[in-house]
Short mmCIF file of C-alpha atoms and ligand atoms in Angstrom, two decimals:
data_model
loop_
_atom_site.label_atom_id
_atom_site.label_comp_id
_atom_site.label_asym_id
_atom_site.label_seq_id
_atom_site.Cartn_x
_atom_site.Cartn_y
_atom_site.Cartn_z
CA MET A 1 84.80 42.11 151.60
CA ASN A 2 81.30 40.84 152.04
CA GLU A 3 80.57 39.23 155.36
CA LEU A 4 80.78 35.47 155.63
CA PRO A 5 77.41 34.13 156.66
CA SER A 6 77.52 33.56 160.35
CA LYS A 7 75.10 30.70 160.67
CA PRO A 8 75.31 27.79 158.26
CA LEU A 9 72.23 25.57 158.29
CA SER A 10 72.61 22.83 160.87
CA LEU A 11 72.38 19.30 159.59
CA GLN A 12 71.06 18.19 162.96
CA ASP A 13 67.92 20.33 162.67
CA HIS A 14 65.56 17.97 160.93
CA GLY A 15 64.83 14.82 162.88
CA SER A 16 66.90 11.73 163.30
CA ARG A 17 70.09 10.69 161.57
CA HIS A 18 70.54 7.82 159.17
CA HIS A 19 72.50 5.36 161.21
CA GLY A 20 73.63 4.17 164.62
CA ALA A 21 71.08 4.10 167.40
CA PHE A 22 68.68 6.23 165.30
CA ASP A 23 68.25 3.62 162.58
CA PRO A 24 64.97 1.71 162.91
CA ASN A 25 66.93 -1.46 162.04
CA TYR A 26 69.64 -0.81 164.64
CA GLU A 27 68.92 -3.90 166.76
CA ARG A 28 68.59 -6.15 163.70
CA HIS A 29 72.01 -5.05 162.45
CA PHE A 30 73.83 -6.13 165.63
CA ARG A 31 73.88 -2.46 166.65
CA ALA A 32 76.33 -1.64 163.85
CA VAL A 33 77.04 2.11 163.98
CA SER A 34 77.48 2.33 160.22
CA GLN A 35 74.74 1.44 157.74
CA PRO A 36 75.15 -2.17 156.44
CA ILE A 37 75.69 -2.63 152.70
CA TYR A 38 72.93 -4.79 151.21
CA GLN A 39 74.91 -6.20 148.28
CA THR A 40 72.02 -8.16 146.82
CA SER A 41 70.07 -7.94 143.59
CA LEU A 42 66.79 -9.36 144.93
CA PHE A 43 64.80 -9.99 148.07
CA ALA A 44 62.87 -13.29 148.20
CA PHE A 45 59.17 -13.37 149.09
CA ARG A 46 58.00 -15.25 152.18
CA ASP A 47 55.33 -17.19 150.28
CA PHE A 48 52.84 -16.97 147.41
CA ASP A 49 50.57 -14.44 149.12
CA ASP A 50 53.51 -12.19 149.93
CA MET A 51 54.47 -12.22 146.23
CA ALA A 52 50.90 -11.75 144.97
CA ASN A 53 50.39 -8.84 147.38
CA ALA A 54 53.61 -7.21 146.15
CA TYR A 55 52.39 -7.51 142.54
CA ALA A 56 49.07 -6.02 143.60
CA GLY A 57 50.94 -2.93 144.81
CA ASN A 58 51.41 -3.75 148.51
CA PRO A 59 55.02 -4.88 148.83
CA GLY A 60 56.21 -5.89 152.28
CA GLY A 61 59.70 -4.50 151.53
CA PRO A 62 62.20 -4.18 148.70
CA ILE A 63 61.71 -6.64 145.82
CA TYR A 64 64.48 -6.14 143.30
CA ALA A 65 67.44 -3.76 143.53
CA ARG A 66 66.74 -1.97 140.24
CA GLY A 67 64.01 -0.46 142.39
CA ASP A 68 64.70 -0.30 146.11
CA ASN A 69 67.75 -1.34 148.09
CA PRO A 70 67.94 -0.69 151.85
CA THR A 71 71.40 0.96 151.77
CA VAL A 72 70.30 3.24 148.94
CA MET A 73 67.02 3.92 150.76
CA ALA A 74 68.98 5.05 153.84
CA PHE A 75 70.82 7.56 151.62
CA GLU A 76 67.54 8.71 150.04
CA ARG A 77 65.96 9.21 153.48
CA GLU A 78 68.99 11.13 154.69
CA ILE A 79 68.90 13.51 151.72
CA ALA A 80 65.18 14.17 152.31
CA ARG A 81 65.96 14.93 155.95
CA LEU A 82 68.82 17.28 155.07
CA GLU A 83 66.92 19.11 152.31
CA ASN A 84 63.70 19.16 154.36
CA THR A 85 61.72 17.44 151.61
CA GLU A 86 59.13 14.66 151.35
CA ALA A 87 60.86 12.00 149.25
CA SER A 88 64.03 11.29 147.25
CA ARG A 89 65.31 9.05 144.52
CA ALA A 90 69.00 8.26 144.02
CA PHE A 91 70.70 7.67 140.67
CA ALA A 92 73.98 6.39 139.28
CA SER A 93 75.13 9.95 138.47
CA GLY A 94 74.12 13.58 138.71
CA MET A 95 73.19 13.48 135.02
CA GLY A 96 71.13 10.36 135.75
CA ALA A 97 69.15 12.41 138.27
CA ILE A 98 68.83 15.42 135.95
CA SER A 99 67.76 13.44 132.87
CA ALA A 100 65.36 11.14 134.77
CA THR A 101 63.74 14.14 136.49
CA VAL A 102 63.29 16.32 133.44
CA MET A 103 62.24 13.48 131.15
CA ALA A 104 59.61 12.26 133.64
CA LEU A 105 58.02 15.70 133.83
CA VAL A 106 58.02 17.08 130.28
CA GLU A 107 56.61 15.76 127.03
CA PRO A 108 56.70 16.82 123.38
CA GLY A 109 55.07 20.24 123.02
CA ASP A 110 56.14 21.38 126.49
CA ARG A 111 58.59 24.18 127.15
CA ILE A 112 61.48 24.29 129.62
CA VAL A 113 62.99 27.57 130.82
CA THR A 114 66.52 27.50 132.13
CA VAL A 115 69.36 29.90 132.78
CA HIS A 116 72.44 31.06 130.89
CA ASN A 117 75.52 29.05 131.85
CA VAL A 118 73.48 26.11 133.17
CA TYR A 119 75.69 23.02 133.77
CA SER A 120 77.23 22.11 130.41
CA ASP A 121 75.90 18.53 130.15
CA ALA A 122 72.41 19.60 131.24
CA TYR A 123 72.58 22.03 128.30
CA ARG A 124 73.69 19.20 126.01
CA LEU A 125 70.85 16.97 127.31
CA PHE A 126 68.36 19.73 126.50
CA GLU A 127 69.81 20.40 123.05
CA THR A 128 70.79 16.93 121.84
CA MET A 129 67.90 14.90 123.25
CA LEU A 130 64.95 17.00 124.38
CA ARG A 131 64.80 19.57 121.59
CA PRO A 132 64.78 16.86 118.88
CA MET A 133 61.90 15.19 120.78
CA GLY A 134 59.81 18.34 120.41
CA VAL A 135 60.47 19.99 123.76
CA ALA A 136 61.19 23.74 123.49
CA ILE A 137 63.98 25.19 125.63
CA ASP A 138 64.48 28.86 126.41
CA TYR A 139 67.63 30.21 128.05
CA VAL A 140 67.35 33.41 130.05
CA ASP A 141 69.72 35.46 132.14
CA GLY A 142 69.00 34.02 135.57
CA THR A 143 70.23 37.13 137.36
CA LYS A 144 67.32 39.10 135.75
CA THR A 145 64.42 37.89 137.84
CA ASP A 146 61.80 39.77 135.81
CA ALA A 147 63.09 38.26 132.57
CA VAL A 148 62.81 34.76 134.07
CA ILE A 149 59.28 35.53 135.27
CA ASP A 150 58.29 36.73 131.78
CA ALA A 151 59.79 33.61 130.24
CA ILE A 152 58.00 31.07 132.46
CA SER A 153 54.51 32.08 131.51
CA SER A 154 53.02 28.90 129.94
CA ALA A 155 56.24 26.91 130.51
CA LYS A 156 56.09 23.43 132.04
CA LEU A 157 59.34 23.45 133.97
CA LEU A 158 61.88 25.97 135.25
CA PHE A 159 65.36 24.48 135.65
CA LEU A 160 67.62 26.52 137.94
CA GLU A 161 71.21 26.28 139.08
CA SER A 162 72.02 28.90 141.70
CA PRO A 163 74.81 29.70 141.44
CA THR A 164 75.83 28.42 138.02
CA SER A 165 78.98 26.37 138.33
CA LEU A 166 81.38 28.19 135.98
CA THR A 167 80.27 31.81 136.14
CA PHE A 168 78.53 31.78 139.56
CA GLU A 169 75.41 33.78 138.71
CA LEU A 170 72.66 33.61 141.32
CA GLN A 171 68.90 33.37 140.90
CA ASP A 172 66.24 34.68 143.27
CA LEU A 173 64.81 31.39 144.55
CA GLU A 174 62.18 32.96 146.78
CA LYS A 175 60.61 35.09 144.07
CA LEU A 176 60.94 32.53 141.31
CA GLY A 177 59.67 29.68 143.50
CA GLN A 178 56.60 31.69 144.47
CA THR A 179 55.80 32.98 140.96
CA ALA A 180 56.29 29.56 139.39
CA LYS A 181 53.91 28.03 141.92
CA GLU A 182 51.24 30.63 141.09
CA GLN A 183 51.63 29.79 137.41
CA ASN A 184 51.73 26.02 137.88
CA VAL A 185 55.29 25.74 136.59
CA ILE A 186 57.39 22.95 138.16
CA THR A 187 60.65 24.24 139.64
CA VAL A 188 63.82 22.15 139.70
CA ILE A 189 67.21 23.29 140.98
CA ASP A 190 70.72 21.86 140.79
CA ASN A 191 71.93 22.52 144.35
CA SER A 192 75.25 20.66 144.09
CA TRP A 193 77.37 23.77 144.76
CA ALA A 194 75.63 24.86 147.96
CA THR A 195 74.63 21.51 149.50
CA PRO A 196 71.93 21.61 152.19
CA VAL A 197 74.53 23.16 154.53
CA PHE A 198 74.45 26.44 152.61
CA GLN A 199 71.05 26.40 150.85
CA ARG A 200 67.79 24.53 151.25
CA PRO A 201 65.79 25.42 148.14
CA ALA A 202 62.65 23.52 149.19
CA ASP A 203 62.31 25.90 152.15
CA HIS A 204 61.91 28.66 149.55
CA GLY A 205 59.23 26.94 147.47
CA ILE A 206 61.37 25.03 144.95
CA ASP A 207 59.68 21.72 144.04
CA LEU A 208 62.63 19.45 143.31
CA VAL A 209 66.27 19.67 144.37
CA ILE A 210 68.97 17.79 142.47
CA HIS A 211 72.51 16.98 143.54
CA ALA A 212 75.47 15.71 141.61
CA ALA A 213 76.28 13.68 144.73
CA SER A 214 79.66 13.02 143.06
CA LYS A 215 80.72 16.43 144.44
CA PHE A 216 80.46 17.74 148.01
CA LEU A 217 77.97 15.14 149.29
CA SER A 218 80.47 12.36 148.60
CA GLY A 219 83.41 14.63 149.42
CA HIS A 220 86.13 12.12 148.59
CA SER A 221 86.33 12.01 144.75
CA ASP A 222 85.58 8.29 144.86
CA THR A 223 81.92 8.12 143.80
CA VAL A 224 79.76 9.15 140.86
CA ALA A 225 76.16 9.51 142.00
CA GLY A 226 73.07 11.71 141.86
CA VAL A 227 69.86 12.29 143.74
CA VAL A 228 66.62 14.20 143.35
CA THR A 229 64.52 15.12 146.37
CA GLY A 230 61.33 17.10 146.82
CA ARG A 231 57.56 16.93 146.39
CA LYS A 232 56.29 13.39 146.80
CA ASP A 233 53.85 13.58 143.88
CA LEU A 234 56.68 14.55 141.52
CA ILE A 235 59.08 11.91 142.89
CA ASN A 236 56.24 9.39 142.34
CA LYS A 237 56.12 10.43 138.68
CA ILE A 238 59.85 9.71 138.38
CA ASN A 239 59.34 6.42 140.25
CA GLY A 240 56.62 5.46 137.79
CA SER A 241 58.57 6.18 134.60
CA THR A 242 62.20 7.12 134.04
CA PHE A 243 63.58 5.59 137.25
CA PRO A 244 62.50 1.97 136.67
CA TYR A 245 62.50 1.95 132.87
CA LEU A 246 65.73 3.80 132.11
CA GLY A 247 67.22 1.86 135.02
CA GLY A 248 69.84 4.36 136.21
CA LYS A 249 69.75 3.26 139.86
CA LEU A 250 72.47 3.85 142.43
CA GLY A 251 74.50 0.89 143.73
CA PRO A 252 74.53 0.00 147.45
CA PHE A 253 78.28 0.46 147.86
CA GLU A 254 78.10 3.97 146.34
CA ALA A 255 75.18 4.76 148.66
CA TRP A 256 77.29 3.62 151.61
CA LEU A 257 80.20 5.84 150.49
CA LEU A 258 77.76 8.73 150.26
CA LEU A 259 76.39 8.10 153.76
CA ARG A 260 79.95 8.12 155.02
CA GLY A 261 80.60 11.40 153.19
CA LEU A 262 77.48 12.98 154.69
CA ASP A 263 78.82 12.35 158.19
CA THR A 264 81.49 15.03 157.62
CA LEU A 265 79.58 17.28 155.20
CA GLU A 266 78.97 20.12 157.62
CA LEU A 267 82.59 20.22 158.83
CA ARG A 268 83.99 20.01 155.32
CA MET A 269 81.71 22.77 154.04
CA GLN A 270 82.80 25.10 156.83
CA ARG A 271 86.45 24.51 155.95
CA HIS A 272 85.69 24.97 152.23
CA ALA A 273 83.93 28.24 153.01
CA GLN A 274 86.92 29.58 154.96
CA THR A 275 89.43 28.58 152.30
CA GLY A 276 87.24 29.89 149.49
CA GLU A 277 86.81 33.26 151.16
CA TYR A 278 90.52 33.54 151.88
CA LEU A 279 91.52 32.75 148.29
CA ALA A 280 88.78 34.83 146.64
CA THR A 281 89.62 37.86 148.79
CA SER A 282 93.37 37.53 148.19
CA LEU A 283 92.99 37.01 144.44
CA PHE A 284 90.65 40.01 144.23
CA LYS A 285 93.64 42.20 145.17
CA HIS A 286 96.04 40.54 142.72
CA PRO A 287 97.07 42.90 139.89
CA LYS A 288 96.84 40.14 137.25
CA VAL A 289 93.31 39.08 138.25
CA SER A 290 90.73 41.23 136.46
CA GLN A 291 87.61 39.65 138.03
CA VAL A 292 86.70 37.21 140.78
CA LEU A 293 83.35 35.51 140.19
CA TYR A 294 82.64 34.59 143.81
CA THR A 295 79.16 34.50 145.32
CA GLY A 296 80.46 36.18 148.48
CA PHE A 297 81.03 39.34 146.40
CA SER A 298 77.60 39.30 144.76
CA ASN A 299 74.81 41.75 145.58
CA HIS A 300 72.15 39.71 143.83
CA ALA A 301 68.87 38.95 145.63
CA GLY A 302 69.64 35.24 145.17
CA LYS A 303 72.28 35.64 147.88
CA ARG A 304 69.50 35.85 150.50
CA THR A 305 68.93 32.09 150.46
CA LEU A 306 72.64 31.26 150.82
CA HIS A 307 73.94 30.55 154.30
CA GLY A 308 77.51 30.24 153.12
CA HIS A 309 79.77 30.23 150.07
CA SER A 310 81.50 27.10 148.97
CA SER A 311 85.04 27.00 147.62
CA LEU A 312 84.25 26.73 143.92
CA PHE A 313 84.57 30.07 142.12
CA SER A 314 86.21 31.54 139.03
CA ILE A 315 88.79 34.18 138.25
CA ILE A 316 89.39 36.00 135.01
CA LEU A 317 93.08 36.52 134.43
CA ASP A 318 94.59 39.52 132.74
CA GLU A 319 95.34 39.15 129.00
CA THR A 320 99.05 39.18 129.82
CA VAL A 321 98.73 35.80 131.56
CA ASP A 322 99.14 32.85 129.22
CA ILE A 323 96.58 30.31 130.45
CA ARG A 324 98.49 27.27 129.21
CA ASN A 325 101.71 28.31 130.95
CA PHE A 326 99.77 29.27 134.09
CA SER A 327 98.04 25.87 134.17
CA ASN A 328 101.22 23.90 133.59
CA ALA A 329 103.06 25.80 136.35
CA LEU A 330 100.61 24.74 139.09
CA ARG A 331 102.01 22.27 141.62
CA THR A 332 99.27 21.72 144.20
CA PHE A 333 96.21 22.46 142.07
CA ARG A 334 95.56 19.84 139.44
CA LEU A 335 93.58 20.09 136.21
CA GLY A 336 90.30 18.21 136.55
CA VAL A 337 86.64 18.60 135.69
CA SER A 338 85.06 17.67 138.99
CA TRP A 339 85.08 19.20 142.48
CA GLY A 340 83.95 18.47 146.03
CA GLY A 341 86.80 16.17 147.08
CA PRO A 342 89.90 16.79 149.19
CA GLU A 343 92.16 17.86 146.30
CA SER A 344 92.21 21.32 144.69
CA LEU A 345 91.48 21.56 140.99
CA ILE A 346 91.22 24.07 138.19
CA VAL A 347 89.29 24.15 134.92
CA PRO A 348 90.72 26.64 132.39
CA ALA A 349 88.04 27.86 129.96
CA ALA A 350 90.71 27.99 127.25
CA ALA A 351 91.00 24.18 127.46
CA VAL A 352 87.28 23.30 127.58
CA LEU A 353 86.48 25.65 124.71
CA HIS A 354 88.21 22.97 122.59
CA GLN A 355 85.19 20.67 123.26
CA LYS A 356 84.78 18.56 120.12
CA TYR A 357 80.98 18.54 120.00
CA GLU A 358 79.17 20.91 117.72
CA ILE A 359 76.75 21.65 120.55
CA SER A 360 78.77 23.08 123.42
CA ALA A 361 77.52 25.17 126.34
CA PHE A 362 80.97 26.73 126.70
CA ARG A 363 80.82 28.18 123.20
CA HIS A 364 77.07 28.85 123.24
CA PHE A 365 77.33 30.96 126.40
CA GLN A 366 80.60 32.51 125.19
CA LEU A 367 82.78 31.58 128.10
CA ASP A 368 85.65 34.02 128.55
CA ARG A 369 88.93 32.41 127.40
CA GLN A 370 90.78 33.98 130.33
CA LEU A 371 88.40 32.41 132.88
CA VAL A 372 89.82 29.79 135.22
CA ARG A 373 87.52 27.91 137.57
CA ILE A 374 89.11 27.27 140.92
CA TYR A 375 88.10 24.55 143.34
CA CYS A 376 89.77 24.75 146.75
CA GLY A 377 90.04 21.38 148.44
CA LEU A 378 91.09 20.68 152.00
CA GLU A 379 94.80 21.53 151.72
CA ASN A 380 96.45 24.36 153.62
CA PRO A 381 94.90 27.63 152.32
CA SER A 382 98.20 29.57 152.27
CA ASP A 383 99.84 26.80 150.23
CA LEU A 384 96.98 27.04 147.75
CA LEU A 385 97.33 30.80 147.42
CA ALA A 386 101.11 30.55 147.03
CA ASP A 387 100.63 27.96 144.29
CA LEU A 388 98.25 30.20 142.32
CA GLU A 389 100.51 33.23 142.77
CA GLN A 390 103.63 31.47 141.53
CA ALA A 391 101.67 30.04 138.56
CA ILE A 392 100.36 33.52 137.66
CA ASP A 393 103.98 34.80 137.74
CA ALA A 394 105.14 31.87 135.61
CA GLY A 395 102.32 32.47 133.13
CA THR A 396 102.82 36.23 132.78
CA THR A 397 104.25 37.11 129.40
CA SER A 398 104.97 40.82 129.94
C1 LIG B 1 76.77 21.52 138.67
C2 LIG B 1 76.77 20.10 138.20
N1 LIG B 1 75.61 19.46 138.04
C3 LIG B 1 75.55 18.19 137.61
C4 LIG B 1 76.69 17.50 137.30
C5 LIG B 1 76.58 16.10 136.79
O1 LIG B 1 76.98 15.18 137.75
P1 LIG B 1 77.57 13.76 137.34
O2 LIG B 1 78.93 13.99 136.77
O3 LIG B 1 77.57 12.96 138.61
O4 LIG B 1 76.66 13.17 136.32
C6 LIG B 1 77.93 18.10 137.47
C7 LIG B 1 79.18 17.35 137.18
O5 LIG B 1 80.24 17.91 137.02
C8 LIG B 1 77.98 19.45 137.93
O6 LIG B 1 79.15 20.10 138.08
#
């Protein structure tokens, strides 16, 4: 068994926290310890000059909530603090953040390089929207650092996801971040799996870090949200194009839920890491499990930037296990596409390979039919293992 990283990144490391006595507006908010929700669509100007100044580019504060909202801004500031970046922009979903980021930075004639098994709807965005607009997209095996380096020569943007969220392949962020910088290629990473507790890509030279905040950052399966954080000049490009004009902003209540989730992020991630390691190690020894795709078992150089392993990993079950019967026998695990909340979930490849669209990442990257993605929530780890074991027994045909 590979060692569990001993020192997760501390969320207290980078400056002040988002709320309570550390909030600059603490006194104004009656010393509320939780961030107030500004449920308003607009903010009135004091007088004519205040309005004219705002139009001239010197606003005295938020103007209209399709742009800035103080509750959302508190979330954006907090993400920049946690990821050790210059600026952030929050969106209504993870895909909102991915599409607004990529579409602000590439134009027809440009080329994007990304990795095999990149998140399935990012793949569909690239193929169904960007390719028809004249953007070229190349997919490379992200575990082969030299192949990625060859591919990025003359590319505009390198889109990473380390690890990928179905097959858990890592990429070498340090080497790729450095090489891309030398070649003037913008680097973007989907860091939803690791969170800033287990990986801070900007510390390794990655320009922009995206989160499907719907997952671990929220932590309660009650919010769909996204955020991009990183270099200020690039966030400004997003702020000057896709953010205001596609209008995919985050709502203040969702931002408040996210701030609440962030309060327990570090604790939750530690528990997820323990449960994930326990299940991955136990399943590794199971005679009906042919492979465990768990970052803790990887020897890839991309492991260097990970300070922990979250509880989302995959197993490949023996051919003698019927995936439908296995899935239907589960009692604690439920079938569901998301992750990051308190409840444990599985995604069987055999089910998602039925995806109706002609363009499907699952088929394109030839997902193994016997693969089952496992997300361990916050339940008792031995109950979770017992549930998987009894379901494997129930699903075994010979
Ligand atoms: C790795 C990853 N990135 C991005 C997304 C997109 O996030 P959202 O569903 O909030 O748009 C998801 C959602 O499942 C995901 O798993």
